[in-house]
Coordinates of C-alpha atoms and ligand atoms in Angstrom, one line a residue:
M1 CA 48.2 267.7 34.9
S2 CA 46.4 265.0 33.1
G3 CA 42.7 264.8 33.4
T4 CA 42.7 261.2 34.6
A5 CA 44.9 261.5 37.7
P6 CA 43.0 261.7 40.9
W7 CA 42.2 265.2 42.0
W8 CA 44.1 265.0 45.3
R9 CA 47.5 264.6 43.7
D10 CA 47.7 268.3 43.2
A11 CA 44.8 269.9 45.0
V12 CA 44.9 273.2 46.7
I13 CA 43.0 272.6 49.9
Y14 CA 41.8 275.4 52.1
Q15 CA 41.7 274.7 55.9
V16 CA 38.6 276.0 57.5
Y17 CA 39.0 276.3 61.3
I18 CA 35.2 276.4 61.7
R19 CA 35.0 278.3 65.0
S20 CA 36.9 281.2 63.4
F21 CA 35.9 281.2 59.8
A22 CA 32.4 282.8 59.6
D23 CA 29.6 283.1 62.1
G24 CA 26.2 282.6 60.5
N25 CA 23.9 282.9 63.6
G26 CA 25.5 285.7 65.5
D27 CA 26.7 283.8 68.6
G28 CA 30.3 284.9 68.1
V29 CA 31.4 281.4 67.0
G30 CA 31.9 280.3 63.3
D31 CA 29.5 277.6 62.0
I32 CA 28.3 275.7 59.0
A33 CA 25.9 278.5 58.0
G34 CA 28.9 280.8 58.0
I35 CA 30.9 278.5 55.7
R36 CA 27.9 278.2 53.3
S37 CA 27.7 281.9 53.1
R38 CA 31.3 282.2 52.2
L39 CA 31.4 279.5 49.5
P40 CA 31.5 282.2 46.7
Y41 CA 34.6 283.6 48.4
L42 CA 36.3 280.2 48.4
K43 CA 35.3 279.8 44.8
S44 CA 36.9 283.2 44.0
L45 CA 40.1 282.0 45.6
G46 CA 40.0 279.0 43.3
V47 CA 40.6 276.2 45.9
D48 CA 39.8 272.6 45.0
A49 CA 38.6 271.5 48.4
I50 CA 38.1 272.6 52.0
W51 CA 39.3 270.7 55.1
I52 CA 37.0 271.5 58.0
N53 CA 38.3 271.1 61.6
P54 CA 36.2 268.9 63.8
W55 CA 32.5 269.8 63.7
Y56 CA 31.1 266.8 65.8
K57 CA 29.2 267.0 69.0
S58 CA 31.8 267.9 71.6
P59 CA 32.1 269.5 75.1
M60 CA 34.9 271.6 73.4
A61 CA 37.6 270.9 76.0
D62 CA 40.0 271.1 72.9
H63 CA 37.7 273.0 70.5
G64 CA 36.2 269.9 69.0
Y65 CA 39.2 267.5 69.1
D66 CA 37.3 265.9 72.0
V67 CA 34.4 264.2 70.2
A68 CA 31.4 263.0 72.1
D69 CA 29.4 261.7 69.1
Y70 CA 31.0 261.2 65.7
R71 CA 27.7 260.9 63.9
A72 CA 26.3 264.2 65.2
I73 CA 27.2 267.8 64.5
D74 CA 27.7 270.1 67.6
P75 CA 24.7 272.5 67.9
L76 CA 27.2 275.3 68.1
F77 CA 28.1 274.6 64.5
G78 CA 24.7 273.3 63.1
T79 CA 23.1 270.0 62.3
V80 CA 23.8 266.9 60.2
A81 CA 21.2 268.1 57.7
E82 CA 23.1 271.4 57.4
A83 CA 26.4 269.5 56.9
E84 CA 24.7 267.6 54.1
E85 CA 23.5 270.8 52.5
L86 CA 27.0 272.3 52.8
I87 CA 28.5 269.3 51.1
A88 CA 26.0 269.4 48.2
E89 CA 26.4 273.2 47.8
A90 CA 30.2 273.1 47.9
H91 CA 30.1 270.4 45.2
R92 CA 27.9 272.6 43.1
H93 CA 30.7 275.2 43.4
G94 CA 33.2 272.6 42.4
I95 CA 34.7 272.5 45.9
R96 CA 35.2 269.1 47.7
V97 CA 34.8 268.7 51.4
I98 CA 37.1 266.9 53.8
P99 CA 36.1 266.7 57.5
D100 CA 38.5 265.9 60.3
I101 CA 38.3 262.5 62.0
V102 CA 39.8 262.1 65.5
P103 CA 40.6 258.4 66.1
N104 CA 43.3 258.6 68.8
H105 CA 40.9 259.6 71.5
T106 CA 37.3 260.5 72.3
S107 CA 35.8 263.0 74.6
D108 CA 35.4 261.9 78.2
Q109 CA 31.7 262.6 77.5
H110 CA 31.6 259.9 74.8
A111 CA 29.1 257.1 75.6
W112 CA 31.9 254.6 75.6
F113 CA 33.9 256.4 78.2
Q114 CA 30.9 257.1 80.4
A115 CA 30.1 253.4 80.3
A116 CA 33.7 252.6 81.1
L117 CA 33.6 254.9 84.2
A118 CA 30.3 253.4 85.4
A119 CA 31.4 249.8 84.8
G120 CA 34.5 250.0 87.0
P121 CA 38.0 248.4 87.0
G122 CA 38.5 245.2 85.1
S123 CA 35.3 245.6 83.1
P124 CA 35.1 244.9 79.4
E125 CA 33.9 248.5 79.0
R126 CA 37.3 249.7 80.2
E127 CA 39.1 247.6 77.5
R128 CA 38.1 250.1 74.7
Y129 CA 40.4 252.6 76.4
V130 CA 43.7 252.3 78.1
F131 CA 43.1 251.8 81.8
R132 CA 45.8 250.4 84.1
P133 CA 46.5 250.1 87.8
G134 CA 49.1 252.5 89.1
R135 CA 52.6 251.8 90.2
G136 CA 54.0 252.1 93.7
P137 CA 52.8 250.4 96.9
D138 CA 49.3 251.9 96.8
G139 CA 49.1 252.3 93.0
G140 CA 49.5 256.0 93.6
E141 CA 52.1 256.5 90.8
P142 CA 51.1 256.6 87.1
P143 CA 51.5 253.3 85.2
N144 CA 54.4 254.8 83.3
D145 CA 56.2 258.1 82.7
W146 CA 54.4 259.3 79.5
V147 CA 53.7 262.9 79.3
S148 CA 50.7 264.8 77.8
C149 CA 51.3 266.9 74.7
F150 CA 49.5 269.7 76.5
G151 CA 51.7 269.4 79.6
G152 CA 51.7 267.3 82.8
P153 CA 51.4 263.5 83.0
A154 CA 49.5 261.5 80.3
W155 CA 47.6 259.6 83.0
T156 CA 44.7 260.6 85.3
R157 CA 43.6 258.5 88.3
L158 CA 39.9 257.9 89.0
P159 CA 38.4 257.7 92.5
D160 CA 38.2 253.9 92.0
G161 CA 42.0 253.7 91.8
D162 CA 42.4 252.9 88.0
W163 CA 44.4 255.2 85.8
Y164 CA 43.6 256.1 82.2
L165 CA 45.8 257.3 79.4
H166 CA 45.4 260.6 77.6
L167 CA 48.2 261.8 75.4
F168 CA 46.4 265.1 75.2
A169 CA 44.0 266.6 77.8
P170 CA 42.4 264.5 80.6
E171 CA 39.1 265.2 78.7
Q172 CA 40.5 263.2 75.7
P173 CA 41.0 259.6 76.8
D174 CA 43.0 257.5 74.4
L175 CA 41.2 254.6 72.7
N176 CA 42.6 251.1 72.7
W177 CA 43.2 250.3 69.0
E178 CA 43.9 246.6 69.8
H179 CA 40.1 246.3 70.5
P180 CA 38.1 245.0 67.5
E181 CA 35.1 247.1 68.4
V182 CA 37.2 250.3 68.2
R183 CA 38.3 249.3 64.7
A184 CA 34.8 248.4 63.6
E185 CA 33.3 251.6 65.0
F186 CA 35.7 253.9 63.1
E187 CA 35.1 252.0 59.8
S188 CA 31.4 252.5 60.4
I189 CA 31.9 256.2 61.1
L190 CA 33.9 256.6 57.9
R191 CA 31.0 255.0 56.0
F192 CA 28.5 257.2 57.7
W193 CA 30.2 260.4 56.4
F194 CA 31.4 258.9 53.0
S195 CA 27.8 258.0 52.3
R196 CA 26.8 261.7 53.1
G197 CA 29.1 262.8 50.3
V198 CA 32.4 263.8 52.0
D199 CA 35.4 263.5 49.7
G200 CA 37.9 262.4 52.3
F201 CA 39.2 262.9 55.8
R202 CA 42.0 264.6 57.5
I203 CA 43.2 262.1 60.2
D204 CA 44.1 263.7 63.5
V205 CA 47.2 262.3 65.3
A206 CA 47.4 259.6 62.7
H207 CA 50.8 258.5 64.1
G208 CA 49.5 257.9 67.6
L209 CA 46.9 255.2 67.6
V210 CA 49.0 252.2 68.3
K211 CA 50.8 251.9 71.6
H212 CA 53.6 249.5 72.6
P213 CA 51.6 246.6 74.2
G214 CA 53.8 246.7 77.4
L215 CA 53.4 250.5 77.8
P216 CA 57.1 250.8 78.7
D217 CA 58.5 254.1 80.0
L218 CA 59.9 256.5 77.5
P219 CA 63.5 255.8 76.5
P220 CA 65.6 258.2 78.6
R221 CA 66.7 260.3 75.7
Q222 CA 63.1 261.2 74.7
Q223 CA 62.1 262.4 78.1
P224 CA 60.4 264.8 78.4
A225 CA 60.4 265.7 74.7
Q226 CA 57.3 264.9 72.7
Q227 CA 56.7 264.6 69.0
G228 CA 54.3 267.0 67.3
P229 CA 53.4 270.6 67.1
L230 CA 52.9 271.0 70.9
A231 CA 56.2 269.8 72.0
T232 CA 58.6 271.1 74.6
A233 CA 62.2 271.9 73.7
D234 CA 64.9 269.3 74.3
P235 CA 68.4 270.4 73.2
S236 CA 69.7 266.9 73.4
Q237 CA 67.6 266.1 70.3
E238 CA 69.5 268.5 68.0
G239 CA 71.4 267.1 65.0
P240 CA 70.4 265.1 61.9
Q241 CA 67.0 263.5 61.8
Q242 CA 66.9 259.9 63.0
H243 CA 64.2 257.5 63.7
T244 CA 64.1 256.1 67.2
D245 CA 61.6 253.5 68.3
H246 CA 59.0 255.2 70.4
P247 CA 56.4 253.5 72.6
H248 CA 53.4 255.6 71.4
W249 CA 54.3 257.5 68.3
D250 CA 54.6 256.3 64.7
R251 CA 54.6 252.5 65.5
D252 CA 54.8 250.2 62.5
E253 CA 51.6 248.4 63.5
V254 CA 49.5 251.6 62.8
H255 CA 49.7 251.0 59.0
E256 CA 47.5 247.9 59.3
I257 CA 44.6 250.2 60.5
Y258 CA 45.0 252.5 57.5
R259 CA 45.1 249.6 55.0
A260 CA 41.6 248.7 56.3
W261 CA 40.5 252.4 56.0
R262 CA 41.8 252.5 52.4
K263 CA 39.5 249.6 51.6
V264 CA 36.6 251.5 53.1
A265 CA 37.3 254.6 51.0
D266 CA 37.6 252.4 47.9
E267 CA 34.1 251.1 48.5
F268 CA 32.8 254.5 47.5
P269 CA 32.6 256.0 44.0
G270 CA 34.7 259.0 43.1
D271 CA 38.2 259.6 44.4
R272 CA 37.8 259.7 48.2
C273 CA 41.1 260.5 49.9
F274 CA 42.8 260.6 53.3
V275 CA 45.4 263.1 54.5
A276 CA 47.3 262.0 57.6
E277 CA 48.4 264.3 60.3
A278 CA 51.5 262.2 61.0
W279 CA 54.5 263.7 62.7
A280 CA 57.2 261.3 61.6
D281 CA 60.8 261.9 62.3
T282 CA 62.2 261.1 58.9
P283 CA 60.8 261.4 55.4
E284 CA 61.0 257.6 55.0
R285 CA 58.8 257.2 58.0
L286 CA 56.3 259.6 56.6
A287 CA 56.3 257.9 53.3
A288 CA 55.3 254.7 55.0
Y289 CA 51.8 256.2 55.6
V290 CA 51.2 256.8 51.9
R291 CA 52.1 253.5 50.2
R292 CA 49.7 252.3 47.6
D293 CA 47.5 250.2 49.9
G294 CA 47.6 252.8 52.7
L295 CA 46.6 256.5 52.9
H296 CA 46.7 258.8 50.0
T297 CA 48.6 261.8 51.3
A298 CA 50.2 263.1 54.5
F299 CA 51.0 266.6 55.6
N300 CA 54.6 267.5 55.0
F301 CA 55.5 269.2 58.3
D302 CA 59.2 269.3 57.4
F303 CA 58.4 272.1 55.0
L304 CA 56.5 274.0 57.6
M305 CA 59.3 273.5 60.2
S306 CA 62.1 274.6 57.9
S307 CA 63.8 277.9 58.6
W308 CA 63.9 280.6 55.9
S309 CA 67.0 279.3 54.3
A310 CA 67.6 278.2 50.7
K311 CA 69.8 275.3 51.7
D312 CA 67.3 273.9 54.3
L313 CA 64.3 274.4 52.1
R314 CA 65.9 272.7 49.1
A315 CA 66.9 269.7 51.3
V316 CA 63.3 269.4 52.5
I317 CA 61.9 269.6 49.0
D318 CA 64.4 267.0 47.6
D319 CA 63.9 264.6 50.5
S320 CA 60.1 264.9 50.4
L321 CA 59.9 264.5 46.6
G322 CA 62.3 261.7 46.7
M323 CA 60.8 259.7 49.5
L324 CA 57.2 260.2 48.6
G325 CA 57.9 259.7 44.9
A326 CA 59.5 256.4 45.6
V327 CA 56.2 255.1 47.0
G328 CA 54.1 256.7 44.2
A329 CA 52.6 259.4 46.5
P330 CA 52.3 263.1 45.7
A331 CA 54.0 265.6 48.1
T332 CA 51.9 268.1 50.1
W333 CA 53.1 271.5 51.1
V334 CA 51.9 273.4 54.1
L335 CA 53.1 276.6 55.8
S336 CA 50.6 277.1 58.6
N337 CA 47.7 275.5 60.4
H338 CA 45.7 275.9 63.6
D339 CA 48.4 274.5 65.8
V340 CA 51.4 276.6 64.9
M341 CA 52.4 280.2 64.9
R342 CA 51.2 281.9 61.7
H343 CA 54.1 282.0 59.2
T344 CA 54.2 285.8 58.7
S345 CA 55.1 286.0 62.4
R346 CA 57.5 283.0 62.2
Y347 CA 59.4 284.4 59.2
G348 CA 59.5 287.8 60.8
R349 CA 61.9 286.4 63.3
T350 CA 65.5 285.6 63.0
T351 CA 65.3 281.9 63.6
V352 CA 68.2 280.6 61.7
K353 CA 68.1 276.9 62.5
R354 CA 65.6 274.4 61.2
W355 CA 63.0 273.5 63.8
A356 CA 63.0 270.0 65.1
V357 CA 59.8 268.0 65.8
N358 CA 60.4 268.4 69.5
E359 CA 60.7 272.2 69.6
P360 CA 58.0 274.7 70.4
Y361 CA 56.5 276.4 67.4
R362 CA 56.0 279.7 69.1
P363 CA 59.4 281.4 68.8
E364 CA 59.8 284.5 70.9
G365 CA 61.7 287.8 70.6
P366 CA 60.9 290.8 68.5
V367 CA 59.0 290.3 65.3
D368 CA 59.5 292.3 62.0
L369 CA 56.1 291.9 60.3
E370 CA 57.1 293.7 57.2
L371 CA 59.9 291.2 56.7
G372 CA 57.7 288.3 57.7
T373 CA 55.0 289.4 55.2
R374 CA 57.6 289.8 52.3
R375 CA 58.8 286.3 53.0
A376 CA 55.3 284.9 53.3
R377 CA 54.5 286.3 49.9
A378 CA 57.6 284.6 48.5
A379 CA 56.8 281.4 50.3
A380 CA 53.3 281.3 48.8
L381 CA 54.8 281.4 45.3
L382 CA 57.3 278.7 46.2
M383 CA 54.7 276.5 47.8
L384 CA 52.2 276.8 44.9
A385 CA 54.9 276.1 42.3
L386 CA 56.1 272.9 43.8
P387 CA 54.9 269.5 42.5
G388 CA 52.0 268.1 44.5
G389 CA 49.2 269.4 46.6
A390 CA 49.2 272.6 48.8
Y391 CA 47.3 273.6 51.9
I392 CA 46.2 277.2 52.7
Y393 CA 45.3 277.9 56.3
Q394 CA 42.4 280.4 56.5
G395 CA 43.7 283.9 56.9
E396 CA 47.2 283.2 55.4
E397 CA 45.8 284.5 52.1
L398 CA 45.0 287.7 54.0
G399 CA 48.5 287.9 55.4
L400 CA 47.3 287.7 59.0
P401 CA 49.9 287.7 61.7
E402 CA 49.8 285.7 64.9
V403 CA 47.9 287.7 67.5
E404 CA 50.5 287.6 70.2
D405 CA 48.9 290.0 72.7
L406 CA 45.6 288.4 73.5
P407 CA 44.8 289.2 77.1
E408 CA 45.4 286.3 79.4
A409 CA 41.8 286.4 80.5
V410 CA 40.5 285.4 77.0
L411 CA 43.0 282.5 76.4
Q412 CA 41.1 279.2 75.8
D413 CA 43.6 276.7 74.5
P414 CA 44.0 273.9 77.1
I415 CA 47.7 274.3 76.8
W416 CA 47.5 277.6 78.7
E417 CA 46.1 275.9 81.8
R418 CA 48.0 272.6 81.5
S419 CA 51.3 274.4 81.2
G420 CA 50.7 276.3 84.4
H421 CA 50.4 279.5 82.4
T422 CA 53.9 279.2 81.0
D423 CA 52.8 278.6 77.4
R424 CA 50.1 280.8 75.8
G425 CA 49.0 278.0 73.5
R426 CA 47.5 278.2 70.0
D427 CA 44.8 280.9 70.3
G428 CA 46.9 283.5 68.5
C429 CA 46.6 281.7 65.2
R430 CA 42.8 281.1 65.7
V431 CA 41.5 284.6 65.9
P432 CA 38.3 285.0 63.8
I433 CA 38.7 286.1 60.2
P434 CA 38.2 289.7 59.2
W435 CA 35.9 289.9 56.2
S436 CA 34.8 293.6 55.9
G437 CA 34.4 296.9 57.6
R438 CA 36.8 299.0 59.7
T439 CA 36.1 297.7 63.2
P440 CA 35.6 294.3 64.9
P441 CA 33.9 292.0 64.2
Y442 CA 34.9 292.9 60.6
G443 CA 31.9 291.1 59.1
F444 CA 32.8 287.8 60.9
S445 CA 29.4 287.9 62.6
P446 CA 26.2 289.4 61.2
E447 CA 25.4 293.0 62.1
D448 CA 22.7 292.0 64.7
A449 CA 25.0 289.5 66.4
S450 CA 24.2 288.8 70.1
A451 CA 27.8 288.1 71.0
A452 CA 31.3 289.3 70.2
P453 CA 33.7 287.0 68.4
W454 CA 34.9 284.2 70.7
L455 CA 38.4 285.7 70.6
P456 CA 38.9 289.4 70.3
Q457 CA 40.2 290.6 66.9
P458 CA 42.9 293.3 66.8
A459 CA 41.8 296.9 66.4
D460 CA 44.2 297.3 63.4
W461 CA 42.9 294.6 61.2
A462 CA 40.9 296.8 58.8
E463 CA 43.6 296.6 56.2
H464 CA 43.5 292.8 56.4
T465 CA 39.9 292.3 55.5
V466 CA 38.8 290.5 52.4
E467 CA 36.9 293.6 51.4
A468 CA 40.0 295.9 51.7
Q469 CA 42.3 293.5 49.8
T470 CA 39.9 292.6 47.0
R471 CA 41.0 294.2 43.7
D472 CA 44.1 295.7 45.4
E473 CA 46.7 294.2 43.2
T474 CA 49.4 294.6 45.8
S475 CA 47.5 292.7 48.4
M476 CA 48.3 289.2 49.7
L477 CA 44.8 288.1 48.8
E478 CA 45.2 289.0 45.1
L479 CA 48.6 287.4 45.1
Y480 CA 47.0 284.1 46.3
R481 CA 44.1 284.5 43.9
G482 CA 46.5 285.1 41.0
A483 CA 48.8 282.2 42.0
V484 CA 46.0 279.7 42.4
R485 CA 44.4 280.7 39.1
L486 CA 47.7 280.5 37.2
R487 CA 48.5 277.1 38.8
R488 CA 45.2 275.8 37.6
E489 CA 45.8 277.1 34.0
H490 CA 49.5 276.5 33.5
P491 CA 50.3 273.0 32.2
A492 CA 53.6 272.9 34.0
L493 CA 52.1 273.3 37.5
G494 CA 50.5 270.9 39.9
D495 CA 51.6 267.2 39.9
G496 CA 54.8 266.3 38.2
T497 CA 58.6 266.9 38.7
L498 CA 61.0 269.8 38.9
T499 CA 64.5 270.4 37.8
W500 CA 66.8 272.6 39.9
L501 CA 68.6 275.4 38.0
D502 CA 72.1 276.7 38.9
A503 CA 71.7 279.8 41.0
A504 CA 73.7 281.9 43.4
E505 CA 74.0 280.8 47.0
G506 CA 70.8 281.6 48.9
V507 CA 68.7 281.5 45.7
L508 CA 66.3 278.7 44.8
A509 CA 65.5 278.4 41.1
F510 CA 63.7 275.5 39.5
R511 CA 62.1 274.7 36.2
R512 CA 58.9 272.9 35.5
D513 CA 58.0 271.8 32.0
P514 CA 56.7 273.2 29.8
G515 CA 58.2 276.6 30.0
F516 CA 58.0 277.6 33.7
V517 CA 60.6 278.8 36.1
C518 CA 60.2 279.8 39.8
V519 CA 63.0 281.8 41.5
V520 CA 63.0 282.6 45.2
N521 CA 65.7 284.9 46.6
L522 CA 66.5 284.0 50.2
S523 CA 69.9 285.7 50.1
A524 CA 70.7 289.2 51.3
T525 CA 71.5 290.7 47.8
A526 CA 69.4 291.3 44.7
Y527 CA 69.6 288.5 42.1
R528 CA 69.6 288.9 38.4
L529 CA 66.7 286.9 36.9
P530 CA 67.5 284.2 34.3
D531 CA 66.4 284.7 30.7
H532 CA 62.7 284.6 30.3
T533 CA 59.9 285.7 28.0
S534 CA 57.7 287.2 30.6
I535 CA 57.0 287.5 34.3
L536 CA 53.9 285.6 35.2
L537 CA 53.6 286.7 38.8
A538 CA 55.9 288.4 41.3
S539 CA 55.7 288.6 45.1
G540 CA 57.4 292.0 44.9
T541 CA 58.2 294.3 42.1
A542 CA 61.0 292.4 40.3
Q543 CA 62.0 295.6 38.5
G544 CA 64.8 295.9 36.1
G545 CA 65.4 292.2 35.9
L546 CA 66.4 292.1 39.5
L547 CA 64.8 290.0 42.3
A548 CA 65.2 291.7 45.7
P549 CA 65.9 289.7 48.8
D550 CA 63.0 287.7 50.2
E551 CA 61.1 287.9 46.9
A552 CA 59.9 285.3 44.4
V553 CA 58.8 285.3 40.8
W554 CA 57.2 282.9 38.4
L555 CA 58.6 283.2 34.9
S556 CA 57.6 282.1 31.5
V557 CA 60.6 280.7 29.6
Ligands
BGC1 C1 45.3 268.7 66.3 C2 45.3 269.6 67.5 C3 44.6 268.9 68.7 C4 45.3 267.5 68.9 C5 44.5 266.6 69.8 C6 46.3 267.7 66.8 O1 47.3 267.3 66.3 O2 45.7 269.3 65.1 O3 44.6 270.8 67.3 O4 44.7 269.6 69.8 O5 45.5 266.8 67.7 O6 43.4 266.1 69.1

């Protein structure tokens, strides 16, 4: 793409789930020192930026998504000085740094919430959160019927009788974004980190900040379904995607907040950017977050939620490019993150239908990891050939599967407890990364570590390590390295447009100019490749001009 367009229009951004990436100090938990030690690896992968999950001071009720102090780094991860050194060092490697900001809620240990508890009902301190009296004769019923994304009611009652809202865990009270101090405080936090050199922010639950002022009950049809990665199934929600007015998700008023944030980002030199975690129920609703005066980009979860079907994927790609293009924003493509089942394990299952925003992302039933891995390889070539930016979740470049047999005793995700032990939660995609060696901790922690990794790694991950896969040209890692390198070098890749080519049913084929074609075979039979001058990259063997089922190729034409 042209050298003048902002970098974020077609960046490859690597997601660092800090607890599980690399442990520098040997306590079994990943940290900033660990990230710094692995910057050469990230450079070798060729990524443009890293997004780091929350690193702020936190009691870790939701592994950092419960922030007690947004201007401090949790001692588990390091210090603000170390964060500044990481930012500078990453920049020297040509890698930008995007932390996560969590504006929907704070930790219950945050100074504001503690002050609200101490000040009592009716106090101005309580107005920065969403406190309400209960319903029923003695106020013993919650103020409305909203449900927590982690299970159970979204309200908790205090001994003084007041109830407070938490769309997630009780340790994560929701802020009141109607309050001017809340708005001013977050703009100040953004400036604090922008002035320390960060290149942007990933905005957590960006679609949740504004609530309907009357806090009405959920419309009957939406109960008890929730929107987002942590939802419970509701068969009544099947069918074409439609937008329905919801009292706490994706309300129009939220965009005013982001117009103000955009102005803050624009105060700083360089191209700072935001990426919204916004679960919107139509591509139009998602595009509303990335209009010219709003945020820069948003995760495209429709791509992640799509089943392994050419028809479904093509529809998602067309809708995304169409809707985002109409507002001048680039698309983003994402296959996995720290909230969903790893895609080798998703694609290894026979889920035929497209997921909906209110379905669980942890499909059950037998898994065929060989199939899932073959598809994951093809999906990587598809994702990295599409116009726009792409996200790689740590470990997907190693082909890691979901760890589905973690012993119950080690599960830490609040979903496990809140669901009454019916949902194992997200720990299975958060297992520490295997770097080297034949046995746990596979180089995740230093040799003299005082503690084992915070989640146990499988005994059979030796073949998944970075060490084992490096220079093995059949490995997932070398496929990603090759694809990211080619994407950087090839003038057709990155930002821009695509043209679909005629292909058999179940086959996706598109051209990007100049001279590039990507073909993905999602059908059950081998497919004859279109005319080409050479094969640039193949997820499988692509022998004899035939593309086997569940394989993809990049062609020079
Ligand atoms: C994050 C989750 C987190 C939740 C609450 C999300 O969408 O990605 O990991 O639990 O927000 O902050």
